[in-house]
XYZ file of C-alpha atoms in Angstrom:
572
model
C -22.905 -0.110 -44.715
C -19.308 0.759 -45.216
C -19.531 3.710 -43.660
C -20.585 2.081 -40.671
C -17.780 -0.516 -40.727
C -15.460 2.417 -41.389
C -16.638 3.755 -37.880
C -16.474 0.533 -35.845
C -12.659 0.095 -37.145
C -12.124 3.485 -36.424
C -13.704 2.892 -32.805
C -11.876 -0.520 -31.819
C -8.614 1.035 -32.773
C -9.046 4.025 -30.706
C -10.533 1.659 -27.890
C -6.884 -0.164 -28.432
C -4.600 2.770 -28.240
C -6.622 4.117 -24.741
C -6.492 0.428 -23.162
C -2.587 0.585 -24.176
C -2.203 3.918 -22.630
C -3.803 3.066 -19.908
C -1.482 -0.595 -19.197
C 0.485 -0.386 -16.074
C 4.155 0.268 -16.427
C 6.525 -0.187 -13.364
C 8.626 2.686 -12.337
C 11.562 0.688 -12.404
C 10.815 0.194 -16.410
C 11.122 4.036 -17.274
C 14.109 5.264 -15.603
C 16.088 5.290 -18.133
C 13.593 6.267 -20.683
C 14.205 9.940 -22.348
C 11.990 12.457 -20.219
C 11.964 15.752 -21.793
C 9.768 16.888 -18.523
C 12.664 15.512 -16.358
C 15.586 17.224 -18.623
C 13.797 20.608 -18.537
C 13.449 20.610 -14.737
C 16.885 19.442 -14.148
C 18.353 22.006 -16.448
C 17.169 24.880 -14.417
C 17.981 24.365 -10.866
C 20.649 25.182 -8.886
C 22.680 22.992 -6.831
C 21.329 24.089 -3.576
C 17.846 22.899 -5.067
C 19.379 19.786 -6.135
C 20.688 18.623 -2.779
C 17.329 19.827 -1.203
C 15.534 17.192 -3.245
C 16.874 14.489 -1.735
C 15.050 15.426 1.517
C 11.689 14.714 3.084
C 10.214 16.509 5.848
C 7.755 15.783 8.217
C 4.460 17.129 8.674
C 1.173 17.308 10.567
C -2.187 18.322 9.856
C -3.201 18.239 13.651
C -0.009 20.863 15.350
C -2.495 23.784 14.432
C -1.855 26.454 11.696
C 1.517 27.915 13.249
C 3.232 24.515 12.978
C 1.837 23.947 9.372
C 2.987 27.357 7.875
C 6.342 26.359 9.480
C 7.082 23.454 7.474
C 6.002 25.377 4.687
C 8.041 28.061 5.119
C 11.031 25.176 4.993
C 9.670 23.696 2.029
C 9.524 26.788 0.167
C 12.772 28.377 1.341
C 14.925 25.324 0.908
C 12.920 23.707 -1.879
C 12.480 20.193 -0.139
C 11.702 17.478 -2.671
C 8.952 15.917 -0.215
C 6.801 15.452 2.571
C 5.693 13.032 5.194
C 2.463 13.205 6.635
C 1.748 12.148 10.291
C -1.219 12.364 12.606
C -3.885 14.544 11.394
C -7.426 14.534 9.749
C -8.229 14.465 6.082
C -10.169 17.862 6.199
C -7.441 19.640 7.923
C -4.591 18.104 5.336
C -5.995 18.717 2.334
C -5.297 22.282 2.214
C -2.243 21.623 3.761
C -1.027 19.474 1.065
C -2.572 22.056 -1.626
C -0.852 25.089 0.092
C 2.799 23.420 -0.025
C 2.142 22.121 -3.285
C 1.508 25.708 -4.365
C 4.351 26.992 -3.030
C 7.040 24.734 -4.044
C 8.756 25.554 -7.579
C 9.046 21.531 -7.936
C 5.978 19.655 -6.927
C 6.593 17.449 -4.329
C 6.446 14.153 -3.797
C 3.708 13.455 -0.655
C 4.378 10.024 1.383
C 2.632 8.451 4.138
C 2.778 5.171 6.231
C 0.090 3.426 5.460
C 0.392 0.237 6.584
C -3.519 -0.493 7.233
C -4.671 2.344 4.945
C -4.901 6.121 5.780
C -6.301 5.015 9.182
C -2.999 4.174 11.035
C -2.617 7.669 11.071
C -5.309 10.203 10.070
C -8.992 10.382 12.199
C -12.139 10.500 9.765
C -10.527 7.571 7.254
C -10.865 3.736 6.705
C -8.263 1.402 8.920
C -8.085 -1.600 6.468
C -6.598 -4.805 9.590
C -3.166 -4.834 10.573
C -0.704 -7.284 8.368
C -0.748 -9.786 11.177
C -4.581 -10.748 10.214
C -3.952 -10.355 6.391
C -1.279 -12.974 7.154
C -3.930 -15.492 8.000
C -5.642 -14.681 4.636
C -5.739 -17.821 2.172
C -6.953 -15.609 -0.906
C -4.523 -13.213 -1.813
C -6.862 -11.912 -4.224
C -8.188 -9.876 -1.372
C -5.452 -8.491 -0.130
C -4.820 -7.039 -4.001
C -8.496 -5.510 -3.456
C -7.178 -3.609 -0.317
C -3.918 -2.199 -2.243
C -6.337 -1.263 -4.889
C -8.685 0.771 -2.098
C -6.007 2.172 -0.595
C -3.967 3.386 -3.794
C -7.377 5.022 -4.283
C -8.123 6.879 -0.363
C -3.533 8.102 -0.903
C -4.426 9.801 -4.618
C -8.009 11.282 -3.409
C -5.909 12.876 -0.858
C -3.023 14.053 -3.348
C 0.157 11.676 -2.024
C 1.779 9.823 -4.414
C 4.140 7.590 -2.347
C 2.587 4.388 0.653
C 6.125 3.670 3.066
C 3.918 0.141 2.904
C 3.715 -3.305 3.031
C 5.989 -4.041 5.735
C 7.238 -7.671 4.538
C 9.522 -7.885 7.716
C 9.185 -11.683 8.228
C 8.506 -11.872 11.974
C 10.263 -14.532 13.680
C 10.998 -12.837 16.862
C 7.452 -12.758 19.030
C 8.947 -9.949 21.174
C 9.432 -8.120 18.666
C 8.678 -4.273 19.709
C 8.551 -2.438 16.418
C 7.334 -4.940 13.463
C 5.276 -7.721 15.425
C 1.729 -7.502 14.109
C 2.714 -5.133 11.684
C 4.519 -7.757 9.557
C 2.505 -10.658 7.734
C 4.232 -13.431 9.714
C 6.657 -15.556 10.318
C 7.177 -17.299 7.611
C 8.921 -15.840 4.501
C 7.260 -17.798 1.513
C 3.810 -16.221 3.178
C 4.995 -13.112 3.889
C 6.495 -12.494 0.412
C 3.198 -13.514 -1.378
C 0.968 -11.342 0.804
C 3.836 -8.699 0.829
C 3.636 -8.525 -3.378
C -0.066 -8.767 -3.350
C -0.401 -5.499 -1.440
C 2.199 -4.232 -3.327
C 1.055 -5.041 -6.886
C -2.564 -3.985 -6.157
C -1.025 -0.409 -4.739
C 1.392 0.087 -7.636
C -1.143 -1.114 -10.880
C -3.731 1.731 -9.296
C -0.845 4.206 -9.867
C 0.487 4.741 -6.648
C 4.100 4.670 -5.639
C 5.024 1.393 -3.218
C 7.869 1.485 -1.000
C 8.472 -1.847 1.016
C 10.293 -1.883 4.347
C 12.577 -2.857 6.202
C 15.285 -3.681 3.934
C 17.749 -6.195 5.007
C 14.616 -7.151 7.682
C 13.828 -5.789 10.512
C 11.446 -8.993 12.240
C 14.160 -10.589 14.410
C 14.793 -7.948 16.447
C 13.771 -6.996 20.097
C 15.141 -3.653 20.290
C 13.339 -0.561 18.767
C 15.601 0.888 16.142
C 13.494 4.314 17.352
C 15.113 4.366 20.372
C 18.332 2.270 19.639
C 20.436 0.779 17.385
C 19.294 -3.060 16.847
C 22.083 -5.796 16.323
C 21.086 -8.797 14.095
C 24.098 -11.205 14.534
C 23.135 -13.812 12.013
C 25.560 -15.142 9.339
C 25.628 -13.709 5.672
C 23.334 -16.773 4.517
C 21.032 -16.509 7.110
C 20.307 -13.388 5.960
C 20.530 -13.764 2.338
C 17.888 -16.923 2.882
C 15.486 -15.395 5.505
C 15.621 -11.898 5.969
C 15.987 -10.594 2.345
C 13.857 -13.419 0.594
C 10.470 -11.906 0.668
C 12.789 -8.489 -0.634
C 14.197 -10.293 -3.377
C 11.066 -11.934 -4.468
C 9.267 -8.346 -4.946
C 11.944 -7.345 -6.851
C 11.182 -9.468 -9.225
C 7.943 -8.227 -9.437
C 8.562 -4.921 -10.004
C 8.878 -3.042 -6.692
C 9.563 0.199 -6.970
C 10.736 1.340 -3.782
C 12.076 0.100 -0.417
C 12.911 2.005 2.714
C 16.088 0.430 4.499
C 16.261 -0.193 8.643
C 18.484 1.333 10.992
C 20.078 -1.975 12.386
C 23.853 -2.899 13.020
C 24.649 -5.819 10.549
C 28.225 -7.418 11.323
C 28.055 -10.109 9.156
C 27.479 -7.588 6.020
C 29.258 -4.690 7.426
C 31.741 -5.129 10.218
C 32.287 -1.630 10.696
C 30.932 -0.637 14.236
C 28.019 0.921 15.500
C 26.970 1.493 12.108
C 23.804 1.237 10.727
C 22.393 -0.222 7.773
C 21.346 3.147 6.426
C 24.963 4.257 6.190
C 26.159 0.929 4.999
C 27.526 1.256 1.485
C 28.226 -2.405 1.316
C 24.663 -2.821 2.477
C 22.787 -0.315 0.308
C 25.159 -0.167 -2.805
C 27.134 -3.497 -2.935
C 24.236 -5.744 -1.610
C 20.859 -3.723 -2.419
C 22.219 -2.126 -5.853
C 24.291 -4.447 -7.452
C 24.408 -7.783 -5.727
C 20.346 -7.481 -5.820
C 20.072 -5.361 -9.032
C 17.505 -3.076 -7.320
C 16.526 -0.169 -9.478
C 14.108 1.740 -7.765
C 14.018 4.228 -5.310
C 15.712 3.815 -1.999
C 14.555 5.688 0.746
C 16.001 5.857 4.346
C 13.635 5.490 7.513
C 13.322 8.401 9.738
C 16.721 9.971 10.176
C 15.441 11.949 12.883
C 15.255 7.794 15.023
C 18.024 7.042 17.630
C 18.926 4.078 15.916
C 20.999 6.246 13.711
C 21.841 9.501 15.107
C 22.783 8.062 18.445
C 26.409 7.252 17.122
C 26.144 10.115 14.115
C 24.789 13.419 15.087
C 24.811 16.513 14.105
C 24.048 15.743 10.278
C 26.806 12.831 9.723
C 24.151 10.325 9.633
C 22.676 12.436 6.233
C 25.959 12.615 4.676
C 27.059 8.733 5.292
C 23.404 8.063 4.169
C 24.117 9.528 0.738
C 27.372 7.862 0.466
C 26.158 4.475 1.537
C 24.063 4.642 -1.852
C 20.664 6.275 -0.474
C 18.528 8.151 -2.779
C 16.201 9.699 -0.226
C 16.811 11.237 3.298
C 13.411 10.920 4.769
C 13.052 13.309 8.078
C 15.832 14.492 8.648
C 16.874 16.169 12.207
C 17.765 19.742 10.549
C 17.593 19.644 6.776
C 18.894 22.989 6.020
C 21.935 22.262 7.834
C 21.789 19.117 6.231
C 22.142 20.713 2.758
C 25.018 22.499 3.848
C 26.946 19.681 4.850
C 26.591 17.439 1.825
C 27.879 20.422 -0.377
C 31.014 20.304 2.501
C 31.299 16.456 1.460
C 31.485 17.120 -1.971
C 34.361 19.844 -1.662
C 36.117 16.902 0.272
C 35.783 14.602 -1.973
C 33.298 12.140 0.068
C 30.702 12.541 -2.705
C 30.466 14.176 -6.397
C 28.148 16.014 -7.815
C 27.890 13.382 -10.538
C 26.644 11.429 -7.884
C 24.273 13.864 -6.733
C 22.971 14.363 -10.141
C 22.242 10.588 -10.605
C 19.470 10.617 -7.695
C 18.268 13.924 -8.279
C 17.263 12.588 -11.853
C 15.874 9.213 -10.707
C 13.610 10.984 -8.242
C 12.269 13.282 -11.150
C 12.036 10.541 -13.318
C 9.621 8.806 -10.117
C 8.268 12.258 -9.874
C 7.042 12.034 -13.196
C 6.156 8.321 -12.656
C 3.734 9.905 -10.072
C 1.858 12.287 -12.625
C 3.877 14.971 -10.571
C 4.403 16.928 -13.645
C 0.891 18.113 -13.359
C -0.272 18.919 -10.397
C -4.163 19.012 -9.272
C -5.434 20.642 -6.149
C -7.161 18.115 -4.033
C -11.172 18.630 -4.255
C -11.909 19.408 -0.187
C -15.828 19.118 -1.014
C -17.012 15.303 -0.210
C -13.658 14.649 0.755
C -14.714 12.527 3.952
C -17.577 10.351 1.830
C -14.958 9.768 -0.631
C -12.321 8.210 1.877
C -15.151 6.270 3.854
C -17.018 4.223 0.243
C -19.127 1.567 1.442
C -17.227 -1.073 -1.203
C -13.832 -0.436 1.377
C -15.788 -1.183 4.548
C -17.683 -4.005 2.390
C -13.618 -5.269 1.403
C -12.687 -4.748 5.293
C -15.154 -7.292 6.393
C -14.435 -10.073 3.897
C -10.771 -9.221 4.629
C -11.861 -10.290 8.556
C -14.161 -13.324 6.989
C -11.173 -14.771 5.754
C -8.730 -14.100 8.391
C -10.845 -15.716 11.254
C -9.357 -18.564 12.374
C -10.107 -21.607 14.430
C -7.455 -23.217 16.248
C -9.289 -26.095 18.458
C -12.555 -27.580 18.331
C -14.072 -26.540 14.725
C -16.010 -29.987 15.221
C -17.550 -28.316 18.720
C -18.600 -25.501 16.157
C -21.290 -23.973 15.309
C -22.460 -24.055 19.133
C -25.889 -25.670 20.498
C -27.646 -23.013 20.727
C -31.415 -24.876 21.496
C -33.865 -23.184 23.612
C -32.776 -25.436 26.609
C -29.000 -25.166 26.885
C -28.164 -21.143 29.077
C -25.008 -19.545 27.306
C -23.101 -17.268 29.668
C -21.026 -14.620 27.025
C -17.903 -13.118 28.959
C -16.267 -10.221 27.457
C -13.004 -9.606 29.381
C -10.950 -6.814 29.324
C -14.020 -4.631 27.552
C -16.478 -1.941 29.680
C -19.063 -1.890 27.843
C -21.754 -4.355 25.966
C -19.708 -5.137 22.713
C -20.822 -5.664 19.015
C -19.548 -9.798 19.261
C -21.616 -10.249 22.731
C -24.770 -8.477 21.641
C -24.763 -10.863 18.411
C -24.221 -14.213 20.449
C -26.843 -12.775 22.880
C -29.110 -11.834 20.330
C -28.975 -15.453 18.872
C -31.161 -16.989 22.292
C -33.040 -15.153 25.155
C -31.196 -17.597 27.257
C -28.026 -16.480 26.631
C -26.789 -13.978 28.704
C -23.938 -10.951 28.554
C -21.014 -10.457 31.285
C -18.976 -7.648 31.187
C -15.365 -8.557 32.847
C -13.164 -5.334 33.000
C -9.850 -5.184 33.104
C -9.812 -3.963 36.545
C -12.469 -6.034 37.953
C -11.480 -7.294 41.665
C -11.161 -10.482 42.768
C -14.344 -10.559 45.109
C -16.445 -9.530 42.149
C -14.498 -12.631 40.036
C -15.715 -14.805 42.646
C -19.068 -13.636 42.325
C -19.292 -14.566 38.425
C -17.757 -17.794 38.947
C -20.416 -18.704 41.331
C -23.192 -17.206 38.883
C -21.905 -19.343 36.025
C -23.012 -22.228 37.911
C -26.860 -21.859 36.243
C -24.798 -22.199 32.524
C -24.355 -24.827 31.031
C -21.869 -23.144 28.412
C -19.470 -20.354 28.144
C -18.421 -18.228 25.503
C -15.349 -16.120 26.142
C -14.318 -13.096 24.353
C -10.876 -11.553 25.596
C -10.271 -8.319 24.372
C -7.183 -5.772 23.946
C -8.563 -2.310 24.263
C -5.111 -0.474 23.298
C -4.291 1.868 20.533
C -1.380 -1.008 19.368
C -1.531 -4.463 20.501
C 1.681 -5.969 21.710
C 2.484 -9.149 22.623
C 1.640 -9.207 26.167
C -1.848 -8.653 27.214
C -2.277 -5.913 30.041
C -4.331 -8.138 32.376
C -2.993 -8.655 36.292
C -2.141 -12.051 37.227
C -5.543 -12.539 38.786
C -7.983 -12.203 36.065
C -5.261 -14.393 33.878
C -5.838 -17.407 36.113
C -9.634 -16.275 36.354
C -9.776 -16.782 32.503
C -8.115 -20.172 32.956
C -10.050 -22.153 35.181
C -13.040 -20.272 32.813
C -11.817 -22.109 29.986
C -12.290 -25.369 31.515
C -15.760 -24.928 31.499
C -17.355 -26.182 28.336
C -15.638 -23.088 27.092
C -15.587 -21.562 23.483
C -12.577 -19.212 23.534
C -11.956 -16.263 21.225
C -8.897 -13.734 20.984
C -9.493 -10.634 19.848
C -5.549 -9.452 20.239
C -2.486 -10.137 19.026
C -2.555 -13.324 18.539
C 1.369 -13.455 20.138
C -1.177 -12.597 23.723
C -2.480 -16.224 23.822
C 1.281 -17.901 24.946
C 0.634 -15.143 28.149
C -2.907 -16.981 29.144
C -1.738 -20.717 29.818
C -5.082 -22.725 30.068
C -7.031 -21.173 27.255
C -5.697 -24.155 25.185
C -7.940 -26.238 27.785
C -10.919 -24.445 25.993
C -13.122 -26.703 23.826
C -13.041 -24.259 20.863
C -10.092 -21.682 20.395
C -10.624 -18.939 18.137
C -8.413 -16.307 16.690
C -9.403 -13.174 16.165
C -5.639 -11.101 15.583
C -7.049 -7.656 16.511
C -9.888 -5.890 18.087
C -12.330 -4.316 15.254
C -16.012 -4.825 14.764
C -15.511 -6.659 11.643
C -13.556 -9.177 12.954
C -16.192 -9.271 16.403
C -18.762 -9.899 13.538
C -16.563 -12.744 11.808
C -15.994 -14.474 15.037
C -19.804 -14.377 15.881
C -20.952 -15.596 12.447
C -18.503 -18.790 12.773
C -19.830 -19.639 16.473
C -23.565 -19.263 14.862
C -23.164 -21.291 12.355
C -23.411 -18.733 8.927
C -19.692 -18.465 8.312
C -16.988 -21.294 7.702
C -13.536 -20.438 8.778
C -10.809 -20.452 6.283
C -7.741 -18.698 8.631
C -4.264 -20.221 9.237
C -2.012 -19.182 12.209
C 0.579 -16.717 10.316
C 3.177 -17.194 13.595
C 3.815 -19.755 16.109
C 2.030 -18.869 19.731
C 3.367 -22.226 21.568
C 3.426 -25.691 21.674
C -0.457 -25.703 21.460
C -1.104 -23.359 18.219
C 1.643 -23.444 15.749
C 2.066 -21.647 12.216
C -0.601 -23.202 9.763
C -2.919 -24.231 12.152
C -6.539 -23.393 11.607
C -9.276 -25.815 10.424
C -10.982 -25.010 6.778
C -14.171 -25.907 8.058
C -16.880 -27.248 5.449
């Protein structure tokens, strides 16, 4: 008998000391923890290797094998401390990612932007819905789920670092860079969705860096091709822009990537970014905000920077302005050579240098960088396409559905006597939302409305719907992004109008920004928001007209007078 209670003591503290080994410990915790791994790298490299981890390159998996064995040749050479992964597949990247891991004498640290999962930018992978439709979420609990699944699709691919969530609070609905990528436009929403991504990304173990630090949502120039001006006062900013920032520090964050915009009211100098802002990134960020994690810049390679600092500058200023990492620069090895220039002038110390080179081996060991495993290439597809994530993806949908107008009108009469005409506008082909509402009554019937239909074949359905005595009317955005503006001519905007008049149920299957571009759809008995165009979300939408789901969504933005933020019905 003793013996055995020797064994279960001996068991439940064992069980202890795993579970504590195991407990989730922010970056931001450890930095200035004694690292003997981080010491013993440090000690041996030179000072060319030391600027050259500061850098991240870009890379491809779909360029072919001459372009990949060029960045590698980079890496190796100049011994980059990272990559940044673009288009590609997950077949063709793995032994991408294992070749330059290979080859580098310090592993490297392997980013992507993942806003919506691995899908925004790699084929044969889960695309998790934009941050627009997560904004409509009431459960946040879900959208910790989907940090969680995608934490787990970066590491099966062997990256360490998400540039994600964007918690950009997107007041501006011509907005041409954030827009639907942001969770809204309000900041108390946006920060709790932002740090619920976040939190379930960073307690799986992989490396979160939010963006665009100061904010990047009231813009309506592309800092890709230009260099945005926010001209808002100092509290403005400090109240709107930076809240949902400040709030995730809080919680831990351990990274943020700053924007390239031109701030006057936080740094009057001219033309000058935010990047190379020291009273942006060291006074404000650093000390004002007591960030201690890593700070990464966007894409050097972007107009928004170089346009008024070429030729390397921009790296240099980026440093000095308080950066940690230069992600993408335009021509890194010159890059190098430059910074060591600065430091004989005098514009930066190698004490300096030393201080970030440290903190990003200290995140490198955060990472589990200081072992390295190859990535497993056998079942690597099934293992970034589980049935749980595409399970998650549709309950993320369920929840984000959202009815605007007319949930009493809902679920429709669908008896045996009432004829449904289904329209789906802007689509070719018989689409997964039609077919169910179809499916539902052989009365119903299915029009397809494309984008370029003319206006004698208009006319021709108009007169047809005459024999229905209701209309269900699915508008669709067929593009690879959806902006604000839908790309439908002026005639089939007006033919959706008088539609909608028609003892009409109306759903949106875009951005929901799209529906202040079709005046008369608020005329619709029902108005339903759909945010984007995926099957899931086709499926949510059909299940609330047929009666088997309620809709819990909330309007994340204001469209217009009609549908303002908050608005959706929690229908019983």
């Amino acid at each position: 008998m003793k013996k055995k209670i020797f064994f279960i003591a001996i068991s439940l503290i064992t069980f202890s000391a795993i579970s504590k080994a195991q407990t989730f410990v922010p970056f931001v915790q450890t930095i200035n923890n004694p690292n003997r791994w981080v010491d013993s790298v440090f000690k041996k490299m030179t000072r060319n290797e030391k600027v050259a981890q500061l850098f991240m390159v870009r890379a491809h998996s779909n360029l072919g094998k001459k372009y990949a064995d060029s960045v590698g040749l980079v890496i190796k050479k100049e011994h980059l401390g990272g990559v940044v992964f673009f288009q590609g597949g997950p077949n063709r990247m793995a032994p991408i990612v294992n070749q330059y891991q290979a080859n580098s004498k310090i592993p490297l640290m392997i980013a992507m932007d993942g806003e919506w999962g691995l899908g925004m930018r790699l084929d044969s992978t889960v695309a998790y819905p934009y941050q627009m439709t997560l904004g409509a979420i009431q459960d946040n609990g879900l959208i910790y789920k989907m940090g969680q699944e995608v934490a787990k699709d970066f590491k099966r691919l062997g990256m360490q670092i998400n540039f994600a969530p964007v918690i950009d609070v997107n007041n501006n609905p011509r907005n041409p860079v954030i827009n639907y990528r942001s969770f809204g436009e309000n900041k108390y929403n946006v920060a709790q969705k932002g740090i619920a991504y976040m939190k379930g990304m960073q307690e799986s173990g992989l490396f979160t860096t939010t963006k665009h630090f100061p904010g990047h949502g009231d813009t309506d120039v592309d800092s890709h091709f230009d260099l945005p001006q926010l001209n808002f006062t100092t509290g403005r900013l400090d109240s709107l822009e930076m809240y949902p920032f400040k709030q995730a520090f809080t919680e831990d964050l351990i990274g943020v990537m700053i924007a390239h915009m031109n701030i006057p009211a936080l740094d009057a100098t001219p033309n000058l970014p935010s990047t190379l802002s020291k009273p942006i990134v060291t006074d404000i960020l650093k000390e004002k905000l007591g960030f201690k994690g890593l700070v990464f810049s966007d894409a050097m390679e972007m107009k928004g920077v170089i346009k008024y600092f070429p030729n390397g500058e921009a790296d240099v200023r980026a440093l000095i302005a308080g950066m940690d990492v230069i992600e993408l620069s335009e021509n890194t090895g010159r890059s190098i050579k430059l910074i060591r220039k600065s430091i004989r002038q005098k514009r930066l110390s190698w004490i300096n240098i030393d201080e970030k080179v440290k903190k990003i081996l200290a995140a490198k060991y955060w990472m589990g960088l200081n072992r390295v495993d190859s990535v497993r290439t056998e079942n690597l597809v099934p293992d970034l396409n589980r049935p749980e994530s595409y399970q998650l993806i549709q309950k993320l949908t369920d929840a984000a559905i959202t009815v605007v107008k007319g949930a009493d009108q809902l679920p429709i009469r669908n008896d045996f006597v009432r004829k449904t005409a289904i329209l789906s506008v802007g689509e070719n082909l018989p689409t997964v939302f039609g077919e169910m509402i179809k499916k539902s009554n052989p009365k119903n019937q299915l029009f397809i409305i494309p984008k370029d239909i003319s206006i004698k074949e208009m006319v021709a359905v108009k007169a047809e719907l005459q024999n229905f005595d209701q209309v269900v009317l699915a508008i669709y955005d067929t593009r690879k992004r959806p902006t604000s503006e839908l790309d439908y001519s002026t005639d089939l905007k007006l033919f959706i109008a008088d539609l909608a008049r028609k003892n009409c149920i109306s759903v949106v299957f875009a951005n929901p920004y799209t529906v202040a571009g079709l005046p008369g759809l608020e005329n619709s008995k029902s108005v339903l928001i759909g945010y984007q165009n995926s099957k899931e979300m086709e499926k949510s939408a059909a299940k609330v007209i047929l009666g088997s789901l309620k809709a819990t969504g909330k309007l994340p933005v204001t469209i217009n007078a009609f549908f303002k933020y908050g608005d959706g019905a929690q229908m019983k």
